[in-house]
Coordinates of N, CA and C in Angstrom, one line a residue:
X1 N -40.6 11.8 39.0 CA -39.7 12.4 38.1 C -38.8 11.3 37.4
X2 N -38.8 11.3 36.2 CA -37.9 10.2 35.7 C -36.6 10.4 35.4
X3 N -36.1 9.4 35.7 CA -34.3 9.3 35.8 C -33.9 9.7 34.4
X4 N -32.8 10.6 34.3 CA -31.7 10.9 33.0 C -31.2 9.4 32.5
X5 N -31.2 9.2 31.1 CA -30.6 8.1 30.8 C -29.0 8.1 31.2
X6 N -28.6 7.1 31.1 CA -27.0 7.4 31.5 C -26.9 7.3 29.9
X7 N -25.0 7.8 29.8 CA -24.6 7.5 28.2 C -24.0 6.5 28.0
X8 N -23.7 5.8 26.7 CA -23.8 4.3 26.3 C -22.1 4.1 26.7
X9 N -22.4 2.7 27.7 CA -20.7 2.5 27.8 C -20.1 1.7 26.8
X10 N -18.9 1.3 26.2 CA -18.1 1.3 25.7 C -18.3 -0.2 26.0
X11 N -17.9 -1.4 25.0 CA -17.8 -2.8 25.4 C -16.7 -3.1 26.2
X12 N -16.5 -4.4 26.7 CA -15.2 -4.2 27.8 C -14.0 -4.7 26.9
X13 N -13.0 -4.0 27.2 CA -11.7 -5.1 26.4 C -11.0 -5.6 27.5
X14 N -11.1 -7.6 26.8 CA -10.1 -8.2 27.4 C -8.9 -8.8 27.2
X15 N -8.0 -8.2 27.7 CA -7.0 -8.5 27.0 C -6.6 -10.0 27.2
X16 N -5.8 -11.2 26.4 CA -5.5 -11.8 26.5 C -5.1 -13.0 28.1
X17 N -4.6 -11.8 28.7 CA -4.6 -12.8 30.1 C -6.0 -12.6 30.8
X18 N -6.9 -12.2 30.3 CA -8.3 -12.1 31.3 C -9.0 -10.9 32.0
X19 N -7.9 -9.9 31.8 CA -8.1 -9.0 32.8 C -9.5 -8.0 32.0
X20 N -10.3 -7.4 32.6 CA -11.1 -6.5 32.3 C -10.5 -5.4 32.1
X21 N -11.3 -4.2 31.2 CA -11.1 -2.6 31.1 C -10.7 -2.2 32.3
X22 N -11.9 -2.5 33.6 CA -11.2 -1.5 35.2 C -10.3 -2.4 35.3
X23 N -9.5 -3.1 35.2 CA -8.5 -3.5 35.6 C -6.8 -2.9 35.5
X24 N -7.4 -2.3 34.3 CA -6.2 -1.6 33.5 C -6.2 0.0 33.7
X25 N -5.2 0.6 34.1 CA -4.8 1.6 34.8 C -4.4 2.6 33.3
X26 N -5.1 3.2 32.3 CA -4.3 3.3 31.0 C -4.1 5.5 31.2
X27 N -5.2 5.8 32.5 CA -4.7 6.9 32.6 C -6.0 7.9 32.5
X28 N -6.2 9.0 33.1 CA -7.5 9.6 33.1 C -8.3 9.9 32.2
X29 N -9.5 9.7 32.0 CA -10.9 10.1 31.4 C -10.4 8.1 30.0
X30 N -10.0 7.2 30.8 CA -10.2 5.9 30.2 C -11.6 5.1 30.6
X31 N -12.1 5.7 31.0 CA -13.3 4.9 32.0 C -14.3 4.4 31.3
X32 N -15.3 3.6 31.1 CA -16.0 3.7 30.4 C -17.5 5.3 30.2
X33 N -17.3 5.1 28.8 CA -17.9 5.9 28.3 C -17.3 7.3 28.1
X34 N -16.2 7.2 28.2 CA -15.3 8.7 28.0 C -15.7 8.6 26.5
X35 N -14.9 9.7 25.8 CA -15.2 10.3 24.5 C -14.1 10.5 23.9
X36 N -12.8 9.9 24.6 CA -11.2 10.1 24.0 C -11.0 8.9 22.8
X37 N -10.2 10.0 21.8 CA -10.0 9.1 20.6 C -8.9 8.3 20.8
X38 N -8.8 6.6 20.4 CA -7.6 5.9 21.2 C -6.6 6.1 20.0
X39 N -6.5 6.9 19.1 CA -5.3 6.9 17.9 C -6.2 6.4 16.5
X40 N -5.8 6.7 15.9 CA -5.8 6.3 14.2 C -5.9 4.8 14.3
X41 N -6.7 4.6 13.2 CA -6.9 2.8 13.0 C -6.9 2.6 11.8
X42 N -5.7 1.7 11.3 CA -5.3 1.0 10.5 C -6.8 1.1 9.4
X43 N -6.5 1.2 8.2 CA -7.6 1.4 7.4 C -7.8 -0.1 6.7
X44 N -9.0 -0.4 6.9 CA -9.1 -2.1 6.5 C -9.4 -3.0 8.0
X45 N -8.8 -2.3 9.3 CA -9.5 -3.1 10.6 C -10.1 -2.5 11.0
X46 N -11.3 -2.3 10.8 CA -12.7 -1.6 11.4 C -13.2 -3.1 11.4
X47 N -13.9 -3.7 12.5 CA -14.6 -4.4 12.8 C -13.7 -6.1 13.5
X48 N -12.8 -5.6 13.5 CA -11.9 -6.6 13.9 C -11.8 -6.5 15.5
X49 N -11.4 -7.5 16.2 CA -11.3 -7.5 17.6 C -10.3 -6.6 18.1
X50 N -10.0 -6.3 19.6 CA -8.9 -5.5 19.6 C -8.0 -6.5 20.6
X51 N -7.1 -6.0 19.6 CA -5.9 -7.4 19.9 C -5.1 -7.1 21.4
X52 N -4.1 -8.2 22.0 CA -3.2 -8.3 22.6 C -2.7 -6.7 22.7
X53 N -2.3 -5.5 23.6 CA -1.5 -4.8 23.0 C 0.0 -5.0 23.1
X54 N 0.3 -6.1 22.9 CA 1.8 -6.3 23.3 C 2.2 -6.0 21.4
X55 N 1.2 -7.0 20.8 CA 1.2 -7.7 19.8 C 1.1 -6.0 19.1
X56 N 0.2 -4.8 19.2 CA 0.5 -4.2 18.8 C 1.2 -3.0 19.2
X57 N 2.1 -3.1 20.1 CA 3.1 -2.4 20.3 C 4.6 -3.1 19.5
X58 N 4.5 -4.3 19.6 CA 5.1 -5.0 18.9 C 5.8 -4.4 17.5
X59 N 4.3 -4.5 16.4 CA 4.2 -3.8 15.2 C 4.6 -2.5 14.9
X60 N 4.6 -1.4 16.1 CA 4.9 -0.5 16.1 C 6.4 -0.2 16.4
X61 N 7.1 -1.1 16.9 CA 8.3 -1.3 17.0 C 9.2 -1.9 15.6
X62 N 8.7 -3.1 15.2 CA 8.7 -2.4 13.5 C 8.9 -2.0 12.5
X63 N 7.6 -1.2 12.7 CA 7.7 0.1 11.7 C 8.2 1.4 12.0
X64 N 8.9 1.6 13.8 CA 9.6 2.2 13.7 C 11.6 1.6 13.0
X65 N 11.2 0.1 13.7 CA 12.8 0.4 13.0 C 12.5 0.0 11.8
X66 N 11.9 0.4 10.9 CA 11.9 0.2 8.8 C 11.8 1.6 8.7
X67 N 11.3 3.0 9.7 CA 11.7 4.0 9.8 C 13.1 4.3 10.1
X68 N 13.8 4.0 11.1 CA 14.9 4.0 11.2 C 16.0 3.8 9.8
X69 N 15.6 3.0 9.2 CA 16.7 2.3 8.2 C 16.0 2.8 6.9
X70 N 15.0 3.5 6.8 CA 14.4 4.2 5.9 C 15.6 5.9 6.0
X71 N 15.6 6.1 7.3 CA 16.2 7.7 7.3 C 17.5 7.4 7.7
X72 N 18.4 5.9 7.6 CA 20.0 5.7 7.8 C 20.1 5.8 5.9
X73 N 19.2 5.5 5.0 CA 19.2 5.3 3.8 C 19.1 7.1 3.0
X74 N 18.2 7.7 3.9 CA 18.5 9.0 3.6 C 19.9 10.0 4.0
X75 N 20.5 9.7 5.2 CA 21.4 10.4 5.6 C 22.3 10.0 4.7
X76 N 22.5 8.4 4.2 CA 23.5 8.0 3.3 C 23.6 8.7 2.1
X77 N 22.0 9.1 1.3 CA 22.9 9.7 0.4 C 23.4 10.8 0.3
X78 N 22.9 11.7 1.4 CA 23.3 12.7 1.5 C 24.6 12.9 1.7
X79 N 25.2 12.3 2.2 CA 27.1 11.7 3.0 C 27.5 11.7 1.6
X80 N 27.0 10.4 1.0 CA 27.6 10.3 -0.9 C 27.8 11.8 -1.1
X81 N 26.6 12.6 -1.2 CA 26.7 13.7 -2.2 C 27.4 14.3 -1.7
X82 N 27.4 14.9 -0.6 CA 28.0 16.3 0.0 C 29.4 15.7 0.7
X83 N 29.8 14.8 1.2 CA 31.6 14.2 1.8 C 32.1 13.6 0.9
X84 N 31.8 13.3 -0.5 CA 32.9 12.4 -0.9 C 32.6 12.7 -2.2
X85 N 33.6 14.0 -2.4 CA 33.4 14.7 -3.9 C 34.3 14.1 -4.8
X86 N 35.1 13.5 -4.0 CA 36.8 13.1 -4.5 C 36.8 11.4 -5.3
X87 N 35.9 10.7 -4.9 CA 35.5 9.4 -4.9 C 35.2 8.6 -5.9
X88 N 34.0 9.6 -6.7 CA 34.0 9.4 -7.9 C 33.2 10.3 -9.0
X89 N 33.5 10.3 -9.8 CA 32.8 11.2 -11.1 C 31.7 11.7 -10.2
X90 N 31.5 13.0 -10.4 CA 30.1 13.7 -9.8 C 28.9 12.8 -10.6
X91 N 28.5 12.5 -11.7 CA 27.3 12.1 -12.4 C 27.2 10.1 -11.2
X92 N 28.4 9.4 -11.4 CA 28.0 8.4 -10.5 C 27.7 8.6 -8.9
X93 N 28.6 9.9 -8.2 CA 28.2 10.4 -6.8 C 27.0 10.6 -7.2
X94 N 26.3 10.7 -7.8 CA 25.0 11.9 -7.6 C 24.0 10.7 -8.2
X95 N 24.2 9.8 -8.7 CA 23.3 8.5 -9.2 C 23.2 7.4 -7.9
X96 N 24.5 7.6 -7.1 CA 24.1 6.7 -5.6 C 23.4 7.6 -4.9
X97 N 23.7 8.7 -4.5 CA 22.7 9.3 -3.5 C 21.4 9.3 -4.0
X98 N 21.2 9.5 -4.8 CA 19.5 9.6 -5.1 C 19.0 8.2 -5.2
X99 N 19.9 7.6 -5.7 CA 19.2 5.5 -5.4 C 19.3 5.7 -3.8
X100 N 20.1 6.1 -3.2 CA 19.8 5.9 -1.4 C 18.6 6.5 -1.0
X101 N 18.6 8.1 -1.4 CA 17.6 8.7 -0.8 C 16.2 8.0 -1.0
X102 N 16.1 7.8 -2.7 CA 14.7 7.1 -3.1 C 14.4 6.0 -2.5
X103 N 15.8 4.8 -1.9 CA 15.7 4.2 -1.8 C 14.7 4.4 -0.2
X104 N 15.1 4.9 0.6 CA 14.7 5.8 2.0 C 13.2 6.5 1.7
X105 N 12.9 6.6 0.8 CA 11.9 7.6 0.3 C 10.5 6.3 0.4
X106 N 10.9 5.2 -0.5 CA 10.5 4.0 -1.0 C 10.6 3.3 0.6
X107 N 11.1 3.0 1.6 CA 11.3 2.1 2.5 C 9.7 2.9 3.4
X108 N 10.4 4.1 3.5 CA 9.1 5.1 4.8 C 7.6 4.7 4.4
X109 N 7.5 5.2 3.2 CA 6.2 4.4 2.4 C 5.6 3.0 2.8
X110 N 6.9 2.0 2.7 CA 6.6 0.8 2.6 C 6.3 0.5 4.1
X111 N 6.8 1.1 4.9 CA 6.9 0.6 6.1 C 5.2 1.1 7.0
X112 N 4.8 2.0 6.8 CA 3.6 2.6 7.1 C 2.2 1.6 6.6
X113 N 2.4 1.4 5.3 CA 1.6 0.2 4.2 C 1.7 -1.3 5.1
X114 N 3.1 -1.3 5.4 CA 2.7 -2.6 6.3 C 2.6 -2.8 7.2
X115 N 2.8 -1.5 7.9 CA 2.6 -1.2 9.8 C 0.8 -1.6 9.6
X116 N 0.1 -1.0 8.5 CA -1.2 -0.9 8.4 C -2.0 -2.2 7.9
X117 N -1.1 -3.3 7.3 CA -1.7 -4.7 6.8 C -1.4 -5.8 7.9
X118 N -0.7 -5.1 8.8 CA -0.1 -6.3 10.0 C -1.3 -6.1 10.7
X119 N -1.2 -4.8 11.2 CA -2.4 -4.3 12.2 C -3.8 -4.8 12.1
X120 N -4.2 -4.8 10.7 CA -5.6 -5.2 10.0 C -5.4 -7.0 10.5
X121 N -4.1 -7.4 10.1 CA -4.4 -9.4 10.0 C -4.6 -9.4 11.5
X122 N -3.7 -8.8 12.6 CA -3.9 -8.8 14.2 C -5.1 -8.8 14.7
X123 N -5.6 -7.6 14.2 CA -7.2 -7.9 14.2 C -8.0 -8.3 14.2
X124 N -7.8 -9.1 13.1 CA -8.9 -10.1 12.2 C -8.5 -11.2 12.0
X125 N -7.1 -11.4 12.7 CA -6.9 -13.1 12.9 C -6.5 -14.1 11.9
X126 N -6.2 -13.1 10.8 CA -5.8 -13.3 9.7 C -4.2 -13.9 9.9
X127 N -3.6 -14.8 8.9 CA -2.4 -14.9 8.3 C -1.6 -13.5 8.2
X128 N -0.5 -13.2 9.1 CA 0.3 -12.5 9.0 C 0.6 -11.4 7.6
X129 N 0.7 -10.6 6.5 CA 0.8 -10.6 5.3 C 3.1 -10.3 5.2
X130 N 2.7 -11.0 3.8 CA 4.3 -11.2 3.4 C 4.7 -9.9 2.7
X131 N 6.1 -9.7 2.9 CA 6.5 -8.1 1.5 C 7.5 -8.8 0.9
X132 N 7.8 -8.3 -0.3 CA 8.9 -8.4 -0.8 C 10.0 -7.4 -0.6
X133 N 9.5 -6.3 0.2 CA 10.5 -5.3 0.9 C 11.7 -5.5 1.0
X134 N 11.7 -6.6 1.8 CA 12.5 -6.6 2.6 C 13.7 -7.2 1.2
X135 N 13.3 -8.1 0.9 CA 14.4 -8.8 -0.5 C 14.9 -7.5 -1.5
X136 N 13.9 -6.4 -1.8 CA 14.3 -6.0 -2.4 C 15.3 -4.8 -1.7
X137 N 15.2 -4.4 -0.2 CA 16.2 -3.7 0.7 C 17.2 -4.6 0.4
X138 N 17.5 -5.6 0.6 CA 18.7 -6.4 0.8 C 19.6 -6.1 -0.2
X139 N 19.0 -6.6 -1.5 CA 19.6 -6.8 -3.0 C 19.9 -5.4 -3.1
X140 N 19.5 -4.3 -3.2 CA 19.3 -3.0 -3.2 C 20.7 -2.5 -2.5
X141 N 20.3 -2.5 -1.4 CA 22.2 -2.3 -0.5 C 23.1 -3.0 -0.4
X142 N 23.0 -4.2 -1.0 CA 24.4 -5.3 -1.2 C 24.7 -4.4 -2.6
X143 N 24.3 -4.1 -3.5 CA 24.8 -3.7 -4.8 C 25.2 -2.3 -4.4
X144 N 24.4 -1.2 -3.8 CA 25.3 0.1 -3.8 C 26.7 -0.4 -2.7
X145 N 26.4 -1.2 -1.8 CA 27.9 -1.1 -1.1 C 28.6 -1.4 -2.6
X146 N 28.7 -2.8 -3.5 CA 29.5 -3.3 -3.8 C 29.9 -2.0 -4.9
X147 N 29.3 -1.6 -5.1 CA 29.8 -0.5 -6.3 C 30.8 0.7 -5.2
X148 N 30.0 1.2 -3.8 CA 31.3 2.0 -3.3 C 32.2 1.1 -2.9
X149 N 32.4 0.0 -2.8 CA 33.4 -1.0 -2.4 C 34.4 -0.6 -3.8
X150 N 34.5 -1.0 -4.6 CA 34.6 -0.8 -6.2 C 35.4 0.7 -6.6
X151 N 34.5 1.5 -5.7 CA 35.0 2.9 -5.7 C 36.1 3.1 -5.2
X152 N 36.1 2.7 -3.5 CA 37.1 3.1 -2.8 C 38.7 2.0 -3.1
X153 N 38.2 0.8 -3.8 CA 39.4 0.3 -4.3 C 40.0 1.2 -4.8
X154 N 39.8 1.3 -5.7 CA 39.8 2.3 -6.9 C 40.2 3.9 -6.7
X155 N 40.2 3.9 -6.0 CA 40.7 5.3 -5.2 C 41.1 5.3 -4.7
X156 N 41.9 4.2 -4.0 CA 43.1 4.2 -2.9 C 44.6 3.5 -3.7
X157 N 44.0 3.4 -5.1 CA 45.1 2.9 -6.3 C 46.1 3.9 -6.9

């Protein structure tokens, strides 16, 4: 009688310090040849190695905090629009909150885009990739402070 084929196992991943797949404790049905999906992958790293996962927990750390400061950017303008009616002309209140919100709107975006070009270079061993994000968050919030700076002078006159 001939034997059932077995099903095809999975190649081994080694992580960086040496250790094998059975080595790593990641939780039931990880064994080889399970059929569990390990998460979404970065579009552009199909065929790249699978990195360190420090390195991508790392990245994930991140793009949660460019999330973070993406939704400190949304709650701000909402604060402008809705606490501080008094402060200045409703048409300039209502021209900073929506530069904040978009701004927050614009960061979440950006931050996913690069969560996903970091991941791909990790991969593939590539050169890190650069944003200008971040220059343009900077420049971006140094000028709305300086204009509510400007305000609350101006208001306490």
């Amino acid at each position: 009688m001939p034997q059932p084929e077995e099903p095809p196992v999975r190649p081994p991943h080694r992580p960086a310090d040496g250790r094998s797949a059975d080595d790593l404790d990641d939780g039931p049905g990880d064994g080889p040849g399970d059929d569990l999906d390990d998460g979404p992958t970065p579009t552009g790293a199909a065929g790249g190695q699978e990195p360190d996962y420090r390195f991508t927990l790392a990245n994930e750390r991140t793009f949660l905090a460019w999330i973070r400061t993406a939704l400190g950017l949304l709650a701000g303008g909402i604060a402008v629009d809705q606490l501080t009616p008094d402060v200045a002309p409703a048409p300039l209140r209502i021209a900073l909150a929506v530069i904040c919100a978009l701004g927050g709107a614009a960061l979440g975006a950006a931050a996913y885009r690069r969560w996903v070009k970091v991941e791909a270079a990790i991969r593939t061993g590539s050169p890190l990739p650069r944003t200008p994000t971040l220059l343009v968050l900077s420049v971006g919030v140094t000028l709305v402070a300086a204009v509510f700076c400007g305000l609350i002078i101006g208001y306490a006159d």
